[in-house]
PDB file of C-alpha atoms in Angstrom:
ATOM      1  CA  MET A 232     -13.249  67.419  25.584  1.00 71.00           C
ATOM      2  CA  THR A 233     -13.251  65.623  22.382  1.00 85.00           C
ATOM      3  CA  VAL A 234     -15.452  62.723  23.693  1.00 89.00           C
ATOM      4  CA  LYS A 235     -18.859  64.034  23.610  1.00 90.00           C
ATOM      5  CA  HIS A 236     -20.872  61.037  24.384  1.00 92.00           C
ATOM      6  CA  LEU A 237     -20.378  57.856  25.966  1.00 94.00           C
ATOM      7  CA  LEU A 238     -22.796  55.148  26.193  1.00 94.00           C
ATOM      8  CA  VAL A 239     -23.283  51.212  27.269  1.00 95.00           C
ATOM      9  CA  ASP A 240     -26.125  49.302  26.582  1.00 95.00           C
ATOM     10  CA  PHE A 241     -27.220  45.809  25.998  1.00 95.00           C
ATOM     11  CA  ASP A 242     -29.407  43.245  24.193  1.00 94.00           C
ATOM     12  CA  LYS A 243     -32.947  42.079  25.514  1.00 89.00           C
ATOM     13  CA  PRO A 244     -32.407  38.250  26.618  1.00 86.00           C
ATOM     14  CA  ASN A 245     -36.088  37.350  26.434  1.00 83.00           C
ATOM     15  CA  GLU A 246     -39.869  38.760  27.302  1.00 80.00           C
ATOM     16  CA  ARG A 247     -39.143  39.438  31.121  1.00 80.00           C
ATOM     17  CA  GLY A 248     -36.160  41.540  29.540  1.00 84.00           C
ATOM     18  CA  SER A 249     -34.026  40.179  32.494  1.00 91.00           C
ATOM     19  CA  PHE A 250     -30.695  37.680  32.623  1.00 94.00           C
ATOM     20  CA  SER A 251     -30.328  34.790  34.684  1.00 93.00           C
ATOM     21  CA  PRO A 252     -27.261  32.521  35.243  1.00 93.00           C
ATOM     22  CA  GLY A 253     -25.763  30.886  31.847  1.00 93.00           C
ATOM     23  CA  ASP A 254     -27.366  33.629  30.103  1.00 95.00           C
ATOM     24  CA  ILE A 255     -25.113  35.479  27.462  1.00 95.00           C
ATOM     25  CA  LEU A 256     -24.880  39.323  28.027  1.00 96.00           C
ATOM     26  CA  SER A 257     -24.386  40.958  24.455  1.00 96.00           C
ATOM     27  CA  GLY A 258     -24.322  44.883  23.921  1.00 95.00           C
ATOM     28  CA  ARG A 259     -22.246  47.526  22.572  1.00 96.00           C
ATOM     29  CA  VAL A 260     -20.582  50.399  23.835  1.00 95.00           C
ATOM     30  CA  THR A 261     -21.149  53.903  21.942  1.00 95.00           C
ATOM     31  CA  VAL A 262     -18.472  56.847  21.715  1.00 94.00           C
ATOM     32  CA  VAL A 263     -19.229  59.792  19.928  1.00 94.00           C
ATOM     33  CA  THR A 264     -16.009  61.981  19.532  1.00 91.00           C
ATOM     34  CA  SER A 265     -15.369  65.745  17.719  1.00 91.00           C
ATOM     35  CA  LYS A 266     -12.267  64.726  16.065  1.00 91.00           C
ATOM     36  CA  GLU A 267      -9.479  61.984  15.863  1.00 88.00           C
ATOM     37  CA  THR A 268      -8.830  61.285  19.800  1.00 87.00           C
ATOM     38  CA  LYS A 269      -5.809  59.234  21.251  1.00 87.00           C
ATOM     39  CA  VAL A 270      -6.679  57.007  24.292  1.00 87.00           C
ATOM     40  CA  GLN A 271      -4.325  54.895  26.876  1.00 88.00           C
ATOM     41  CA  CYS A 272      -7.379  52.245  27.685  1.00 89.00           C
ATOM     42  CA  PHE A 273     -11.068  51.736  26.554  1.00 92.00           C
ATOM     43  CA  LEU A 274     -12.725  49.066  28.082  1.00 94.00           C
ATOM     44  CA  VAL A 275     -15.976  47.434  29.217  1.00 96.00           C
ATOM     45  CA  LYS A 276     -16.676  45.402  32.424  1.00 97.00           C
ATOM     46  CA  ALA A 277     -19.704  43.323  33.734  1.00 97.00           C
ATOM     47  CA  LYS A 278     -20.254  43.179  37.419  1.00 97.00           C
ATOM     48  CA  GLY A 279     -22.171  41.567  40.102  1.00 97.00           C
ATOM     49  CA  LYS A 280     -22.184  41.996  43.595  1.00 97.00           C
ATOM     50  CA  ALA A 281     -23.831  42.418  46.950  1.00 96.00           C
ATOM     51  CA  LYS A 282     -22.933  45.058  49.450  1.00 97.00           C
ATOM     52  CA  VAL A 283     -24.451  46.184  52.842  1.00 97.00           C
ATOM     53  CA  ALA A 284     -23.910  48.859  54.828  1.00 96.00           C
ATOM     54  CA  TRP A 285     -25.350  51.007  58.352  1.00 94.00           C
ATOM     55  CA  CYS A 286     -24.273  53.116  60.914  1.00 92.00           C
ATOM     56  CA  GLU A 287     -24.742  51.840  64.901  1.00 86.00           C
ATOM     57  CA  GLN A 288     -25.059  55.079  67.097  1.00 83.00           C
ATOM     58  CA  GLY A 289     -23.773  54.903  70.542  1.00 75.00           C
ATOM     59  CA  GLN A 290     -20.925  56.806  72.406  1.00 77.00           C
ATOM     60  CA  ALA A 291     -18.939  56.506  68.848  1.00 81.00           C
ATOM     61  CA  THR A 292     -20.578  55.687  65.382  1.00 85.00           C
ATOM     62  CA  ARG A 293     -19.804  52.473  63.801  1.00 88.00           C
ATOM     63  CA  VAL A 294     -20.096  51.546  60.516  1.00 91.00           C
ATOM     64  CA  HIS A 295     -20.989  47.985  59.568  1.00 92.00           C
ATOM     65  CA  SER A 296     -20.364  46.828  56.258  1.00 94.00           C
ATOM     66  CA  ASN A 297     -19.896  43.793  53.827  1.00 94.00           C
ATOM     67  CA  LYS A 298     -19.536  43.050  50.259  1.00 95.00           C
ATOM     68  CA  LYS A 299     -19.735  40.242  48.036  1.00 95.00           C
ATOM     69  CA  LYS A 300     -18.829  39.712  44.357  1.00 96.00           C
ATOM     70  CA  TYR A 301     -20.303  37.278  42.515  1.00 96.00           C
ATOM     71  CA  PHE A 302     -18.494  37.914  38.875  1.00 96.00           C
ATOM     72  CA  ASN A 303     -16.402  40.663  37.637  1.00 96.00           C
ATOM     73  CA  PHE A 304     -15.465  40.482  34.086  1.00 96.00           C
ATOM     74  CA  GLU A 305     -13.240  42.523  31.749  1.00 95.00           C
ATOM     75  CA  HIS A 306     -13.037  43.320  27.988  1.00 94.00           C
ATOM     76  CA  ILE A 307     -10.674  45.496  26.763  1.00 92.00           C
ATOM     77  CA  ILE A 308     -11.878  47.147  23.701  1.00 91.00           C
ATOM     78  CA  LEU A 309      -8.746  49.609  23.099  1.00 88.00           C
ATOM     79  CA  GLN A 310      -5.249  49.636  24.669  1.00 84.00           C
ATOM     80  CA  ASP A 311      -1.880  51.319  23.755  1.00 76.00           C
ATOM     81  CA  LYS A 312       1.052  49.004  22.960  1.00 70.00           C
ATOM     82  CA  ASN A 313       3.290  51.183  25.099  1.00 66.00           C
ATOM     83  CA  LYS A 314       1.864  51.864  28.536  1.00 60.00           C
ATOM     84  CA  GLY A 315       0.934  55.671  28.902  1.00 54.00           C
ATOM     85  CA  ASP A 316       1.879  56.615  25.434  1.00 58.00           C
ATOM     86  CA  GLY A 317      -1.715  57.161  23.771  1.00 59.00           C
ATOM     87  CA  SER A 318      -1.261  55.616  20.767  1.00 67.00           C
ATOM     88  CA  GLU A 319      -4.349  54.107  20.292  1.00 82.00           C
ATOM     89  CA  ILE A 320      -6.793  56.144  17.864  1.00 87.00           C
ATOM     90  CA  ILE A 321     -10.522  56.538  17.825  1.00 88.00           C
ATOM     91  CA  SER A 322     -12.187  58.106  14.790  1.00 89.00           C
ATOM     92  CA  ALA A 323     -14.201  61.119  14.714  1.00 89.00           C
ATOM     93  CA  GLY A 324     -17.919  60.877  14.801  1.00 90.00           C
ATOM     94  CA  ARG A 325     -19.765  57.916  16.289  1.00 94.00           C
ATOM     95  CA  ASN A 326     -17.941  54.836  16.804  1.00 94.00           C
ATOM     96  CA  VAL A 327     -19.810  51.482  18.083  1.00 95.00           C
ATOM     97  CA  TYR A 328     -17.878  48.624  19.999  1.00 95.00           C
ATOM     98  CA  PRO A 329     -19.903  45.166  20.553  1.00 96.00           C
ATOM     99  CA  PHE A 330     -18.606  42.999  23.090  1.00 96.00           C
ATOM    100  CA  THR A 331     -20.265  39.636  24.922  1.00 96.00           C
ATOM    101  CA  PHE A 332     -19.880  37.994  28.358  1.00 96.00           C
ATOM    102  CA  VAL A 333     -21.190  34.886  29.671  1.00 96.00           C
ATOM    103  CA  ILE A 334     -22.964  34.849  33.066  1.00 96.00           C
ATOM    104  CA  PRO A 335     -21.341  32.442  35.206  1.00 94.00           C
ATOM    105  CA  ASN A 336     -24.060  29.154  35.514  1.00 93.00           C
ATOM    106  CA  VAL A 337     -24.060  29.385  39.365  1.00 91.00           C
ATOM    107  CA  ASP A 338     -26.565  30.239  41.990  1.00 88.00           C
ATOM    108  CA  MET A 339     -27.021  34.058  42.421  1.00 92.00           C
ATOM    109  CA  PRO A 340     -29.653  36.092  44.028  1.00 93.00           C
ATOM    110  CA  SER A 341     -31.980  38.403  42.110  1.00 94.00           C
ATOM    111  CA  SER A 342     -31.451  42.340  41.531  1.00 96.00           C
ATOM    112  CA  TYR A 343     -32.431  43.874  44.718  1.00 96.00           C
ATOM    113  CA  GLN A 344     -33.028  47.264  46.407  1.00 96.00           C
ATOM    114  CA  GLY A 345     -33.254  47.433  50.410  1.00 95.00           C
ATOM    115  CA  LYS A 346     -33.158  49.829  53.139  1.00 95.00           C
ATOM    116  CA  TRP A 347     -29.376  49.296  53.970  1.00 96.00           C
ATOM    117  CA  GLY A 348     -28.284  46.569  51.090  1.00 96.00           C
ATOM    118  CA  LYS A 349     -28.428  46.225  47.152  1.00 97.00           C
ATOM    119  CA  ILE A 350     -27.704  43.128  45.027  1.00 97.00           C
ATOM    120  CA  GLU A 351     -26.949  45.160  42.011  1.00 97.00           C
ATOM    121  CA  TYR A 352     -25.594  43.474  38.317  1.00 97.00           C
ATOM    122  CA  SER A 353     -24.095  46.396  36.030  1.00 97.00           C
ATOM    123  CA  LEU A 354     -22.172  47.047  32.737  1.00 97.00           C
ATOM    124  CA  ARG A 355     -19.526  49.963  33.162  1.00 96.00           C
ATOM    125  CA  THR A 356     -17.093  51.394  30.601  1.00 96.00           C
ATOM    126  CA  LYS A 357     -13.846  53.438  31.332  1.00 94.00           C
ATOM    127  CA  LEU A 358     -12.089  55.255  28.511  1.00 92.00           C
ATOM    128  CA  THR A 359      -8.960  56.945  29.634  1.00 90.00           C
ATOM    129  CA  GLN A 360      -7.511  59.713  27.607  1.00 87.00           C
ATOM    130  CA  SER A 361      -4.523  60.697  30.182  1.00 83.00           C
ATOM    131  CA  ILE A 362      -4.014  60.577  33.546  1.00 81.00           C
ATOM    132  CA  TRP A 363      -6.093  63.902  33.792  1.00 85.00           C
ATOM    133  CA  LEU A 364      -9.091  62.980  31.798  1.00 88.00           C
ATOM    134  CA  VAL A 365     -11.127  59.950  31.960  1.00 90.00           C
ATOM    135  CA  ASN A 366     -14.541  59.251  30.761  1.00 92.00           C
ATOM    136  CA  LYS A 367     -17.015  56.473  32.417  1.00 93.00           C
ATOM    137  CA  THR A 368     -20.576  55.523  32.412  1.00 94.00           C
ATOM    138  CA  LYS A 369     -22.512  52.741  34.184  1.00 95.00           C
ATOM    139  CA  THR A 370     -26.103  51.190  33.418  1.00 96.00           C
ATOM    140  CA  GLU A 371     -27.519  48.443  35.612  1.00 96.00           C
ATOM    141  CA  PHE A 372     -29.138  45.146  33.925  1.00 96.00           C
ATOM    142  CA  PRO A 373     -31.955  43.132  35.504  1.00 95.00           C
ATOM    143  CA  PHE A 374     -31.002  39.954  36.864  1.00 95.00           C
ATOM    144  CA  LEU A 375     -33.427  36.860  38.398  1.00 92.00           C
ATOM    145  CA  THR A 376     -32.105  33.969  40.076  1.00 89.00           C
ATOM    146  CA  LYS A 377     -32.766  30.526  38.058  1.00 80.00           C
ATOM    147  CA  SER A 378     -34.148  29.133  41.653  1.00 71.00           C
ATOM    148  CA  GLU A 379     -37.713  28.958  41.281  1.00 61.00           C
ATOM    149  CA  PHE A 380     -37.699  28.869  44.999  1.00 62.00           C
ATOM    150  CA  PRO A 381     -34.479  30.906  46.315  1.00 66.00           C
ATOM    151  CA  PHE A 382     -35.451  29.745  49.737  1.00 60.00           C
ATOM    152  CA  ALA A 383     -35.618  26.066  49.142  1.00 49.00           C
ATOM    153  CA  SER A 384     -32.013  25.581  50.777  1.00 48.00           C
ATOM    154  CA  LYS A 385     -33.555  26.730  54.352  1.00 47.00           C
ATOM    155  CA  SER A 386     -36.800  25.000  54.502  1.00 48.00           C
ATOM    156  CA  ASP A 387     -38.261  21.967  52.437  1.00 50.00           C
ATOM    157  CA  MET A 388     -41.056  22.482  54.563  1.00 49.00           C
ATOM    158  CA  ILE A 389     -42.018  26.064  53.348  1.00 56.00           C
ATOM    159  CA  ILE A 390     -41.914  24.481  49.864  1.00 56.00           C
ATOM    160  CA  MET A 391     -44.342  21.439  50.881  1.00 56.00           C
ATOM    161  CA  GLY A 392     -46.717  24.021  52.432  1.00 62.00           C
ATOM    162  CA  LEU A 393     -46.942  26.784  49.805  1.00 73.00           C
ATOM    163  CA  LYS A 394     -50.578  25.795  48.822  1.00 73.00           C
ATOM    164  CA  GLU A 395     -51.788  24.694  51.932  1.00 75.00           C
ATOM    165  CA  GLN A 396     -54.181  26.624  53.868  1.00 79.00           C
ATOM    166  CA  HIS A 397     -52.980  28.034  57.120  1.00 79.00           C
ATOM    167  CA  TYR A 398     -55.092  29.307  60.076  1.00 81.00           C
ATOM    168  CA  ALA A 399     -54.434  30.569  64.095  1.00 88.00           C
ATOM    169  CA  THR A 400     -56.659  31.852  66.771  1.00 89.00           C
ATOM    170  CA  ARG A 401     -56.087  34.642  69.088  1.00 86.00           C
ATOM    171  CA  ILE A 402     -58.521  35.197  72.284  1.00 85.00           C
ATOM    172  CA  SER A 403     -58.152  38.382  74.260  1.00 87.00           C
ATOM    173  CA  TYR A 404     -59.508  39.451  77.469  1.00 82.00           C
ATOM    174  CA  TYR A 405     -60.976  42.947  78.206  1.00 81.00           C
ATOM    175  CA  GLY A 406     -62.039  42.622  81.941  1.00 80.00           C
ATOM    176  CA  SER A 407     -64.284  39.523  82.153  1.00 79.00           C
ATOM    177  CA  GLU A 408     -65.211  39.712  78.349  1.00 85.00           C
ATOM    178  CA  LYS A 409     -63.632  38.375  75.561  1.00 89.00           C
ATOM    179  CA  VAL A 410     -62.762  38.595  72.027  1.00 91.00           C
ATOM    180  CA  THR A 411     -62.065  35.525  70.115  1.00 92.00           C
ATOM    181  CA  LEU A 412     -60.060  35.990  66.770  1.00 92.00           C
ATOM    182  CA  ASN A 413     -59.960  33.159  64.031  1.00 93.00           C
ATOM    183  CA  VAL A 414     -57.941  33.492  60.812  1.00 93.00           C
ATOM    184  CA  THR A 415     -57.727  31.173  57.788  1.00 92.00           C
ATOM    185  CA  SER A 416     -55.579  32.413  54.744  1.00 91.00           C
ATOM    186  CA  GLU A 417     -56.101  30.527  51.271  1.00 87.00           C
ATOM    187  CA  LYS A 418     -52.480  29.436  51.134  1.00 86.00           C
ATOM    188  CA  MET A 419     -48.955  30.189  52.293  1.00 85.00           C
ATOM    189  CA  GLY A 420     -47.548  30.806  48.644  1.00 86.00           C
ATOM    190  CA  THR A 421     -48.904  33.409  46.090  1.00 88.00           C
ATOM    191  CA  LYS A 422     -47.248  35.151  43.109  1.00 88.00           C
ATOM    192  CA  GLN A 423     -46.841  38.690  42.102  1.00 90.00           C
ATOM    193  CA  GLY A 424     -50.196  39.918  41.017  1.00 91.00           C
ATOM    194  CA  GLU A 425     -51.933  37.151  42.432  1.00 91.00           C
ATOM    195  CA  ALA A 426     -54.649  37.508  44.586  1.00 90.00           C
ATOM    196  CA  MET A 427     -55.640  35.208  47.620  1.00 89.00           C
ATOM    197  CA  ALA A 428     -58.228  34.716  50.047  1.00 91.00           C
ATOM    198  CA  VAL A 429     -58.567  35.348  53.946  1.00 92.00           C
ATOM    199  CA  SER A 430     -61.181  34.977  56.188  1.00 92.00           C
ATOM    200  CA  VAL A 431     -61.488  36.395  59.630  1.00 93.00           C
ATOM    201  CA  GLU A 432     -64.040  34.901  61.984  1.00 93.00           C
ATOM    202  CA  VAL A 433     -64.881  37.431  64.958  1.00 93.00           C
ATOM    203  CA  LEU A 434     -66.638  35.736  68.205  1.00 93.00           C
ATOM    204  CA  ASN A 435     -67.287  39.365  70.033  1.00 91.00           C
ATOM    205  CA  ASP A 436     -68.648  38.548  73.253  1.00 92.00           C
ATOM    206  CA  SER A 437     -67.767  42.164  74.935  1.00 89.00           C
ATOM    207  CA  ALA A 438     -69.208  45.332  75.068  1.00 89.00           C
ATOM    208  CA  LEU A 439     -66.899  46.925  72.334  1.00 88.00           C
ATOM    209  CA  THR A 440     -67.167  47.214  68.677  1.00 90.00           C
ATOM    210  CA  VAL A 441     -64.303  45.704  66.979  1.00 91.00           C
ATOM    211  CA  THR A 442     -62.865  45.997  63.395  1.00 92.00           C
ATOM    212  CA  PRO A 443     -60.946  43.748  61.443  1.00 93.00           C
ATOM    213  CA  LYS A 444     -57.628  45.005  59.251  1.00 93.00           C
ATOM    214  CA  PHE A 445     -55.626  43.126  57.045  1.00 93.00           C
ATOM    215  CA  TYR A 446     -51.740  44.312  56.752  1.00 94.00           C
ATOM    216  CA  LEU A 447     -48.644  43.069  54.375  1.00 94.00           C
ATOM    217  CA  CYS A 448     -45.690  42.883  56.526  1.00 95.00           C
ATOM    218  CA  GLU A 449     -42.380  43.024  55.142  1.00 95.00           C
ATOM    219  CA  LYS A 450     -39.102  42.182  56.993  1.00 96.00           C
ATOM    220  CA  GLN A 451     -35.725  43.082  55.779  1.00 97.00           C
ATOM    221  CA  THR A 452     -32.684  41.314  57.221  1.00 96.00           C
ATOM    222  CA  PHE A 453     -29.098  42.557  56.863  1.00 97.00           C
ATOM    223  CA  ALA A 454     -25.747  41.163  57.934  1.00 95.00           C
ATOM    224  CA  ALA A 455     -22.302  42.459  58.417  1.00 94.00           C
ATOM    225  CA  GLN A 456     -19.493  41.810  60.646  1.00 87.00           C
ATOM    226  CA  ALA A 457     -21.307  39.544  63.034  1.00 87.00           C
ATOM    227  CA  LYS A 458     -23.857  41.935  63.399  1.00 92.00           C
ATOM    228  CA  ARG A 459     -27.593  42.264  61.980  1.00 94.00           C
ATOM    229  CA  ILE A 460     -30.077  44.939  61.623  1.00 95.00           C
ATOM    230  CA  VAL A 461     -33.891  44.830  60.849  1.00 96.00           C
ATOM    231  CA  HIS A 462     -35.846  46.861  58.445  1.00 96.00           C
ATOM    232  CA  ALA A 463     -39.742  45.948  59.190  1.00 95.00           C
ATOM    233  CA  ASN A 464     -42.677  47.674  57.111  1.00 94.00           C
ATOM    234  CA  ASP A 465     -46.420  47.204  57.259  1.00 92.00           C
ATOM    235  CA  THR A 466     -48.608  48.404  54.750  1.00 90.00           C
ATOM    236  CA  LEU A 467     -52.437  48.422  55.293  1.00 85.00           C
ATOM    237  CA  PHE A 468     -54.036  45.923  52.859  1.00 86.00           C
ATOM    238  CA  ALA A 469     -57.735  46.327  53.748  1.00 89.00           C
ATOM    239  CA  THR A 470     -60.043  47.215  56.265  1.00 91.00           C
ATOM    240  CA  GLY A 471     -63.114  44.974  56.967  1.00 89.00           C
ATOM    241  CA  ASP A 472     -66.649  45.676  58.243  1.00 90.00           C
ATOM    242  CA  SER A 473     -67.014  46.596  62.029  1.00 92.00           C
ATOM    243  CA  VAL A 474     -68.468  43.501  64.189  1.00 92.00           C
ATOM    244  CA  PRO A 475     -70.965  44.972  67.184  1.00 93.00           C
ATOM    245  CA  ALA A 476     -70.616  44.098  70.527  1.00 91.00           C
ATOM    246  CA  GLU A 477     -72.219  40.847  71.470  1.00 92.00           C
ATOM    247  CA  THR A 478     -71.936  39.352  67.955  1.00 93.00           C
ATOM    248  CA  ARG A 479     -70.400  36.674  65.570  1.00 93.00           C
ATOM    249  CA  GLN A 480     -69.496  37.579  62.321  1.00 93.00           C
ATOM    250  CA  THR A 481     -67.087  36.018  59.357  1.00 93.00           C
ATOM    251  CA  VAL A 482     -65.399  38.427  56.959  1.00 88.00           C
ATOM    252  CA  THR A 483     -63.894  37.442  53.655  1.00 89.00           C
ATOM    253  CA  LYS A 484     -61.426  39.815  52.088  1.00 90.00           C
ATOM    254  CA  ILE A 485     -59.722  38.985  48.342  1.00 90.00           C
ATOM    255  CA  LEU A 486     -56.024  40.258  48.835  1.00 89.00           C
ATOM    256  CA  SER A 487     -54.211  41.322  45.654  1.00 90.00           C
ATOM    257  CA  ILE A 488     -50.070  41.359  46.092  1.00 90.00           C
ATOM    258  CA  PRO A 489     -48.868  44.194  44.327  1.00 91.00           C
ATOM    259  CA  PRO A 490     -46.962  42.732  41.012  1.00 91.00           C
ATOM    260  CA  GLN A 491     -43.986  45.113  41.754  1.00 90.00           C
ATOM    261  CA  LEU A 492     -43.488  43.857  45.052  1.00 92.00           C
ATOM    262  CA  PRO A 493     -39.986  41.739  45.196  1.00 93.00           C
ATOM    263  CA  PRO A 494     -40.466  37.956  45.786  1.00 92.00           C
ATOM    264  CA  THR A 495     -39.003  36.156  49.009  1.00 91.00           C
ATOM    265  CA  PHE A 496     -35.223  35.074  49.072  1.00 91.00           C
ATOM    266  CA  PHE A 497     -33.158  33.766  51.273  1.00 88.00           C
ATOM    267  CA  ASN A 498     -30.223  32.683  48.809  1.00 88.00           C
ATOM    268  CA  CYS A 499     -27.958  35.917  49.548  1.00 91.00           C
ATOM    269  CA  SER A 500     -25.335  35.320  52.332  1.00 90.00           C
ATOM    270  CA  MET A 501     -26.085  39.024  53.634  1.00 94.00           C
ATOM    271  CA  MET A 502     -29.633  39.846  53.121  1.00 94.00           C
ATOM    272  CA  LYS A 503     -32.826  38.324  53.187  1.00 94.00           C
ATOM    273  CA  LEU A 504     -36.604  39.092  52.487  1.00 95.00           C
ATOM    274  CA  GLU A 505     -39.224  37.537  54.370  1.00 93.00           C
ATOM    275  CA  TYR A 506     -43.281  38.799  54.295  1.00 95.00           C
ATOM    276  CA  ARG A 507     -46.340  38.087  57.032  1.00 93.00           C
ATOM    277  CA  LEU A 508     -50.121  38.175  56.529  1.00 93.00           C
ATOM    278  CA  LYS A 509     -50.890  40.333  59.990  1.00 93.00           C
ATOM    279  CA  VAL A 510     -54.924  40.612  60.761  1.00 93.00           C
ATOM    280  CA  THR A 511     -55.513  42.842  63.746  1.00 92.00           C
ATOM    281  CA  LEU A 512     -58.782  43.701  65.652  1.00 91.00           C
ATOM    282  CA  ASP A 513     -59.118  47.882  66.111  1.00 90.00           C
ATOM    283  CA  VAL A 514     -60.301  47.782  69.445  1.00 87.00           C
ATOM    284  CA  PRO A 515     -61.296  51.232  71.064  1.00 84.00           C
ATOM    285  CA  LEU A 516     -59.093  52.477  74.440  1.00 77.00           C
ATOM    286  CA  ALA A 517     -57.630  48.673  74.366  1.00 79.00           C
ATOM    287  CA  ARG A 518     -54.659  46.989  72.985  1.00 83.00           C
ATOM    288  CA  ASN A 519     -55.147  45.409  69.388  1.00 86.00           C
ATOM    289  CA  PRO A 520     -55.155  41.666  69.468  1.00 88.00           C
ATOM    290  CA  GLU A 521     -53.294  40.527  66.233  1.00 91.00           C
ATOM    291  CA  ILE A 522     -52.315  37.242  64.344  1.00 93.00           C
ATOM    292  CA  LYS A 523     -49.539  36.839  62.032  1.00 92.00           C
ATOM    293  CA  LEU A 524     -49.406  34.178  58.973  1.00 91.00           C
ATOM    294  CA  PRO A 525     -46.569  33.258  57.107  1.00 88.00           C
ATOM    295  CA  LEU A 526     -46.664  34.469  53.404  1.00 91.00           C
ATOM    296  CA  VAL A 527     -44.176  33.537  50.612  1.00 90.00           C
ATOM    297  CA  ILE A 528     -44.312  35.686  47.737  1.00 91.00           C
ATOM    298  CA  LEU A 529     -42.822  34.024  44.339  1.00 87.00           C
ATOM    299  CA  LEU A 530     -42.084  35.408  41.227  1.00 84.00           C
ATOM    300  CA  GLY A 531     -44.947  36.455  38.730  1.00 81.00           C
ATOM    301  CA  SER A 532     -45.535  35.666  35.214  1.00 72.00           C
ATOM    302  CA  PRO A 533     -43.414  37.327  32.751  1.00 63.00           C
ATOM    303  CA  LYS A 534     -44.062  40.677  31.621  1.00 57.00           C
ATOM    304  CA  PRO A 535     -42.276  42.906  29.217  1.00 49.00           C
ATOM    305  CA  HIS A 536     -39.287  44.821  30.586  1.00 47.00           C
ATOM    306  CA  GLN A 537     -39.102  48.764  30.252  1.00 51.00           C
ATOM    307  CA  GLN A 538     -35.541  49.794  30.058  1.00 50.00           C
ATOM    308  CA  LYS A 539     -34.683  52.654  32.217  1.00 50.00           C
ATOM    309  CA  PRO A 540     -33.107  55.352  30.358  1.00 46.00           C
ATOM    310  CA  LYS A 541     -29.390  55.036  29.945  1.00 44.00           C
ATOM    311  CA  ARG A 542     -27.238  58.006  31.627  1.00 43.00           C
ATOM    312  CA  SER A 543     -23.553  58.875  31.047  1.00 38.00           C
ATOM    313  CA  ILE A 544     -21.202  60.413  33.981  1.00 37.00           C
ATOM    314  CA  TRP A 545     -18.531  62.386  32.883  1.00 39.00           C
ATOM    315  CA  PHE A 546     -16.041  63.695  35.153  1.00 35.00           C
ATOM    316  CA  ARG A 547     -12.281  64.484  35.119  1.00 39.00           C
ATOM    317  CA  LYS A 548     -10.188  62.433  36.993  1.00 41.00           C
ATOM    318  CA  LEU A 549      -7.747  65.222  39.385  1.00 41.00           C
ATOM    319  CA  PRO A 550      -4.114  64.461  40.323  1.00 46.00           C
ATOM    320  CA  SER A 551      -3.755  63.186  43.852  1.00 41.00           C
TER     321      SER A 551
END
C-alpha cells in the first residue's frame, strides 16, 4: 500500500467547539504516500443523521430500526477523467486538500448517544485506488441545536414554568400510622453544571425511622416502525438525615447537575430525552413512598472543546 496515512480534521468554529445550523464547516484532508499514487476517486463527505435499532425477543427475534438523514454533502477532491483508469496522481509525501461545507440552517437535534439510538454528525473520506484497494477514514464533529429550548414545539407551558417552584405531597399509611412527605424544588429548569435547592418536609407519625433519598431519573424513548422502547436510569444524588419516629423534620439539599449530562430534547422524531427529580423515603421492611417532580436540563455555559484524537480506518475492499 502506497498510502501510508489518511486523516480528516476540521477548524474549531467557536469557544464551545461545536457547530450549529448555518455554520461553515471548514477543514482539510491529509494524505501521506510513499510514492506517486494513481487514484480513481478521492472525496470527502459531511453527514448528519439519526438512527435507532433494538431487538424484540419473542417466538422470533425482531429487529426494529429507523434512520433519518439531516444532510449529506459530497466534495470530490480528485476523480479520473475516464472512469476506472486511475489517471489522477497524488504526489509522493504529504498532501493537504482543503474543503468547505455550509451546514443547512434548519432545526436539527444536537449530537447524542443513547442506549438504542444515536444522533451523529461526521466527516468521512474515501480514497479509491482500484476496485481492490479502498482507504477510508471518519471523524465526528460536535453539533448543537440552535434552539435554546429544543422542546418548545411540544409544550409552551414547560418554558413558562422553568423558573417556578414545584411541589408535591405524598401520604403513606403503615397500619394505623402514617408518614407525610412534602417535596419542593427551587425550579423546574436548570442548566448543566448548575445547582438547585430541594426541600423535603417529613411528618413521621409512625413508629419507624425513615430516611429521605434524592435521585436523578433519566428517561430515553426510542421509536421505530410504530414501536417504542424506553430506557430508564436512576442515579442517586444524595441521602438526607434520618427522621426518627414521632418527629417532624425538614431537610434541604443542594443538588448539582453534572456538567456533562446531555440536555433535555424533543426535537428528534425518533428519540427524546427527559429527566425527573425523584425523592423517596427509605422505610424499613415496607414499601418506600416516592415523589417525582419534572426537571428540564438546559444547555450550560460554553466550555472549550477538547477534540477527540483522530483515527484512521484502513481496509482493503475485497471482491464480491
